[in-house]
Amino acid sequence: MNERILIIEDDPAILKVLQRGLAYEGYAVDIATDGRTGLNMARDRRPDLVILDWLLPGMDGLEVCRRLRSSGNLPILMLTAKDTVQDRVEGLDAGADDYLVKPFNLDELAARVRALLRRTQTERNQVYQFADLTMDTALHQVKRGERVVPLTAKEYDLLELFMRHPRQVLTREVIFDRVWGYDFGGESNVLEVYIRYLRQKLEAQGEPRLLHTVRGVGYVLRENP
């Protein structure tokens, strides 16, 4: 087992327990004691899972969670002393995959970490198919029939969102939130530009259009206009 876990926590005692316990379980452990440092560490060296404290100096855990979530499907386990139902809802809405209230049992935390990693591994190795379009998430490869479609990282993320929700109209707001992130300016025309890029690449050899515009609402992946 060599999965890498990033712990973002400012309480030295909790940090010590987590670091020791997870290292004993066989994980490689990185630590950050404030939100902005943790966010930068996650972006520079992507971990397999993040354990995130809610109350952090500077940027709080909710904001870190939103920004981490906007950059992909990184599993996030949030730790907090906040234990009301509303707190849990807020944490999960910010993008946390799981939520553990302090004080916690280390064995339970380790079990939740294992469950999140198992689930993510399954998702990571999925193959999505729609019409003659396939996306292999393990290979990070997209094909139209037998033709490999070269995509940038952001184009891939955008197409993956549509492949996960075929025939479902996705609003501009949902797309911005899932692909570009919480603090992205919705007035920008960047979405139209990326949809145009995707269409050009997916239809490069005259293939029928699969990404359609729903005027005044958003976009949809479907066979017919």
Short mmCIF file of C-alpha atoms in Angstrom, two decimals:
data_model
loop_
_atom_site.label_atom_id
_atom_site.label_comp_id
_atom_site.label_asym_id
_atom_site.label_seq_id
_atom_site.Cartn_x
_atom_site.Cartn_y
_atom_site.Cartn_z
CA MET A 1 0.00 0.00 0.00
CA ASN A 2 1.60 3.28 -1.07
CA GLU A 3 -1.28 5.71 -1.35
CA ARG A 4 -0.37 9.27 -0.40
CA ILE A 5 -2.54 11.13 2.10
CA LEU A 6 -2.38 14.87 2.69
CA ILE A 7 -3.46 16.01 6.18
CA ILE A 8 -4.43 19.68 6.50
CA GLU A 9 -4.79 20.27 10.25
CA ASP A 10 -3.46 22.94 12.64
CA ASP A 11 -3.84 21.09 15.97
CA PRO A 12 -0.38 19.59 16.75
CA ALA A 13 -1.79 16.81 18.97
CA ILE A 14 -4.33 15.63 16.36
CA LEU A 15 -1.73 15.95 13.64
CA LYS A 16 0.67 13.72 15.55
CA VAL A 17 -1.99 11.03 16.13
CA LEU A 18 -3.07 11.08 12.48
CA GLN A 19 0.44 11.08 11.10
CA ARG A 20 1.55 8.19 13.30
CA GLY A 21 -1.65 6.15 12.82
CA LEU A 22 -1.78 6.50 9.03
CA ALA A 23 1.95 5.83 8.61
CA TYR A 24 1.43 2.65 10.66
CA GLU A 25 -1.35 1.66 8.21
CA GLY A 26 1.21 1.95 5.40
CA TYR A 27 0.28 5.30 3.86
CA ALA A 28 2.74 7.99 2.79
CA VAL A 29 1.72 11.10 4.74
CA ASP A 30 2.19 14.80 3.90
CA ILE A 31 1.10 17.53 6.31
CA ALA A 32 0.08 21.18 6.12
CA THR A 33 -0.98 23.36 9.04
CA ASP A 34 -2.95 26.03 7.17
CA GLY A 35 -5.44 26.04 4.33
CA ARG A 36 -3.52 27.89 1.64
CA THR A 37 -0.37 25.79 2.12
CA GLY A 38 -2.46 22.61 2.00
CA LEU A 39 -4.19 23.73 -1.19
CA ASN A 40 -0.85 24.49 -2.86
CA MET A 41 0.59 21.14 -1.74
CA ALA A 42 -2.43 19.29 -3.16
CA ARG A 43 -2.02 21.07 -6.49
CA ASP A 44 1.76 20.61 -6.69
CA ARG A 45 1.80 16.95 -5.71
CA ARG A 46 -1.66 15.46 -6.01
CA PRO A 47 -2.41 13.09 -3.10
CA ASP A 48 -4.75 10.09 -3.27
CA LEU A 49 -6.88 11.49 -0.42
CA VAL A 50 -7.10 14.62 1.74
CA ILE A 51 -7.99 14.72 5.44
CA LEU A 52 -9.12 18.27 6.05
CA ASP A 53 -9.85 20.20 9.24
CA TRP A 54 -12.73 22.69 9.05
CA LEU A 55 -11.33 25.43 11.30
CA LEU A 56 -7.98 26.46 9.83
CA PRO A 57 -5.96 29.68 10.01
CA GLY A 58 -6.29 31.91 6.95
CA MET A 59 -8.40 30.05 4.40
CA ASP A 60 -10.90 27.85 6.24
CA GLY A 61 -11.54 24.18 5.48
CA LEU A 62 -14.81 24.82 3.62
CA GLU A 63 -13.08 27.11 1.14
CA VAL A 64 -10.17 24.68 0.74
CA CYS A 65 -12.70 21.90 0.15
CA ARG A 66 -14.53 23.87 -2.55
CA ARG A 67 -11.30 24.67 -4.35
CA LEU A 68 -10.01 21.10 -4.15
CA ARG A 69 -13.33 19.80 -5.42
CA SER A 70 -13.30 22.21 -8.36
CA SER A 71 -10.02 20.70 -9.56
CA GLY A 72 -11.21 17.10 -9.76
CA ASN A 73 -12.47 14.01 -7.99
CA LEU A 74 -9.95 13.98 -5.16
CA PRO A 75 -11.52 12.19 -2.14
CA ILE A 76 -11.88 14.51 0.87
CA LEU A 77 -12.56 13.44 4.46
CA MET A 78 -13.47 16.45 6.59
CA LEU A 79 -12.67 16.54 10.33
CA THR A 80 -14.45 19.01 12.55
CA ALA A 81 -15.71 19.76 16.03
CA LYS A 82 -18.90 21.11 14.40
CA ASP A 83 -21.53 18.41 14.77
CA THR A 84 -24.96 19.86 13.97
CA VAL A 85 -26.93 18.55 11.00
CA GLN A 86 -26.57 21.96 9.31
CA ASP A 87 -22.78 21.80 9.73
CA ARG A 88 -22.71 18.36 8.13
CA VAL A 89 -24.86 19.55 5.22
CA GLU A 90 -22.59 22.57 4.72
CA GLY A 91 -19.48 20.37 4.72
CA LEU A 92 -20.92 17.87 2.26
CA ASP A 93 -22.28 20.65 0.04
CA ALA A 94 -18.78 22.15 -0.11
CA GLY A 95 -17.64 18.88 -1.69
CA ALA A 96 -16.51 16.66 1.19
CA ASP A 97 -16.98 12.93 0.51
CA ASP A 98 -17.19 12.03 4.19
CA TYR A 99 -17.39 13.81 7.53
CA LEU A 100 -15.99 12.80 10.91
CA VAL A 101 -16.66 14.71 14.15
CA LYS A 102 -13.88 15.31 16.70
CA PRO A 103 -13.00 13.57 18.93
CA PHE A 104 -12.84 10.56 16.60
CA ASN A 105 -11.72 6.96 16.83
CA LEU A 106 -8.58 6.28 14.81
CA ASP A 107 -9.79 2.82 13.73
CA GLU A 108 -13.01 4.35 12.37
CA LEU A 109 -11.05 7.05 10.54
CA ALA A 110 -8.76 4.40 8.98
CA ALA A 111 -11.82 2.38 7.87
CA ARG A 112 -13.37 5.45 6.24
CA VAL A 113 -10.09 6.24 4.49
CA ARG A 114 -9.94 2.68 3.09
CA ALA A 115 -13.57 2.92 1.90
CA LEU A 116 -12.99 6.26 0.15
CA LEU A 117 -9.83 4.99 -1.55
CA ARG A 118 -11.61 1.81 -2.72
CA ARG A 119 -14.48 3.81 -4.15
CA THR A 120 -12.18 6.25 -5.91
CA GLN A 121 -10.11 3.45 -7.41
CA THR A 122 -13.27 1.97 -8.92
CA GLU A 123 -14.31 5.35 -10.35
CA ARG A 124 -10.79 6.02 -11.61
CA ASN A 125 -10.80 2.90 -13.75
CA GLN A 126 -14.15 3.40 -15.43
CA VAL A 127 -14.79 3.39 -19.16
CA TYR A 128 -17.62 5.68 -20.27
CA GLN A 129 -19.31 5.10 -23.63
CA PHE A 130 -21.83 7.21 -25.51
CA ALA A 131 -22.70 6.54 -29.16
CA ASP A 132 -19.26 6.00 -30.81
CA LEU A 133 -17.48 8.11 -28.15
CA THR A 134 -15.49 6.32 -25.42
CA MET A 135 -13.52 7.66 -22.46
CA ASP A 136 -11.12 5.36 -20.62
CA THR A 137 -10.37 7.05 -17.28
CA ALA A 138 -7.56 4.61 -16.42
CA LEU A 139 -5.71 5.46 -19.66
CA HIS A 140 -6.98 9.07 -19.67
CA GLN A 141 -7.86 8.49 -23.33
CA VAL A 142 -10.81 9.56 -25.50
CA LYS A 143 -11.75 7.91 -28.80
CA ARG A 144 -14.32 8.66 -31.48
CA GLY A 145 -14.75 5.23 -33.05
CA GLU A 146 -11.13 4.06 -33.47
CA ARG A 147 -9.76 7.61 -33.71
CA VAL A 148 -7.93 8.90 -30.63
CA VAL A 149 -9.07 12.44 -29.75
CA PRO A 150 -6.25 14.54 -28.23
CA LEU A 151 -7.61 16.74 -25.43
CA THR A 152 -6.11 19.23 -23.00
CA ALA A 153 -6.65 18.60 -19.27
CA LYS A 154 -9.53 21.09 -19.06
CA GLU A 155 -11.19 19.79 -22.23
CA TYR A 156 -10.98 16.28 -20.77
CA ASP A 157 -12.56 17.43 -17.47
CA LEU A 158 -15.37 19.15 -19.37
CA LEU A 159 -16.08 16.12 -21.56
CA GLU A 160 -15.93 13.79 -18.54
CA LEU A 161 -18.71 15.82 -16.89
CA PHE A 162 -20.91 15.28 -19.97
CA MET A 163 -19.97 11.58 -20.21
CA ARG A 164 -21.01 11.11 -16.57
CA HIS A 165 -24.40 12.75 -17.30
CA PRO A 166 -25.45 11.75 -20.85
CA ARG A 167 -28.72 13.16 -22.23
CA GLN A 168 -28.94 15.45 -19.20
CA VAL A 169 -29.03 19.19 -19.85
CA LEU A 170 -26.27 20.80 -17.77
CA THR A 171 -26.66 24.48 -16.97
CA ARG A 172 -23.81 26.94 -17.35
CA GLU A 173 -23.74 27.36 -13.57
CA VAL A 174 -23.37 23.62 -12.92
CA ILE A 175 -20.61 23.32 -15.55
CA PHE A 176 -18.70 26.32 -14.17
CA ASP A 177 -18.98 24.96 -10.63
CA ARG A 178 -17.86 21.41 -11.49
CA VAL A 179 -15.13 22.19 -14.04
CA TRP A 180 -13.78 25.64 -13.25
CA GLY A 181 -14.54 25.91 -9.58
CA TYR A 182 -16.30 27.82 -6.90
CA ASP A 183 -14.75 31.27 -7.47
CA PHE A 184 -14.87 31.32 -11.28
CA GLY A 185 -16.49 34.32 -12.99
CA GLY A 186 -19.67 33.11 -14.66
CA GLU A 187 -19.84 36.06 -17.07
CA SER A 188 -16.81 34.84 -18.99
CA ASN A 189 -17.19 33.30 -22.45
CA VAL A 190 -14.61 30.62 -21.60
CA LEU A 191 -17.28 27.90 -21.60
CA GLU A 192 -18.38 28.71 -25.15
CA VAL A 193 -14.74 28.68 -26.25
CA TYR A 194 -14.11 25.24 -24.73
CA ILE A 195 -17.33 23.79 -26.14
CA ARG A 196 -16.18 25.02 -29.57
CA TYR A 197 -12.75 23.38 -29.08
CA LEU A 198 -14.37 20.11 -28.01
CA ARG A 199 -16.73 20.09 -30.98
CA GLN A 200 -13.89 20.75 -33.41
CA LYS A 201 -11.90 17.83 -32.01
CA LEU A 202 -14.84 15.43 -31.71
CA GLU A 203 -16.06 16.24 -35.24
CA ALA A 204 -12.63 16.52 -36.89
CA GLN A 205 -13.45 13.83 -39.47
CA GLY A 206 -17.03 14.86 -40.13
CA GLU A 207 -18.60 12.80 -37.34
CA PRO A 208 -22.14 13.79 -36.26
CA ARG A 209 -22.43 16.33 -33.47
CA LEU A 210 -22.90 14.98 -29.92
CA LEU A 211 -22.51 18.18 -27.86
CA HIS A 212 -25.60 20.33 -28.36
CA THR A 213 -26.56 23.80 -27.16
CA VAL A 214 -29.83 24.23 -25.30
CA ARG A 215 -30.48 27.94 -25.78
CA GLY A 216 -30.78 29.96 -22.61
CA VAL A 217 -30.03 26.92 -20.43
CA GLY A 218 -26.74 25.15 -21.15
CA TYR A 219 -25.46 22.10 -23.02
CA VAL A 220 -26.27 18.41 -23.41
CA LEU A 221 -24.55 15.27 -24.70
CA ARG A 222 -27.04 13.46 -26.95
CA GLU A 223 -27.34 11.88 -30.40
CA ASN A 224 -29.82 14.28 -31.97
CA PRO A 225 -30.24 18.08 -31.79
#
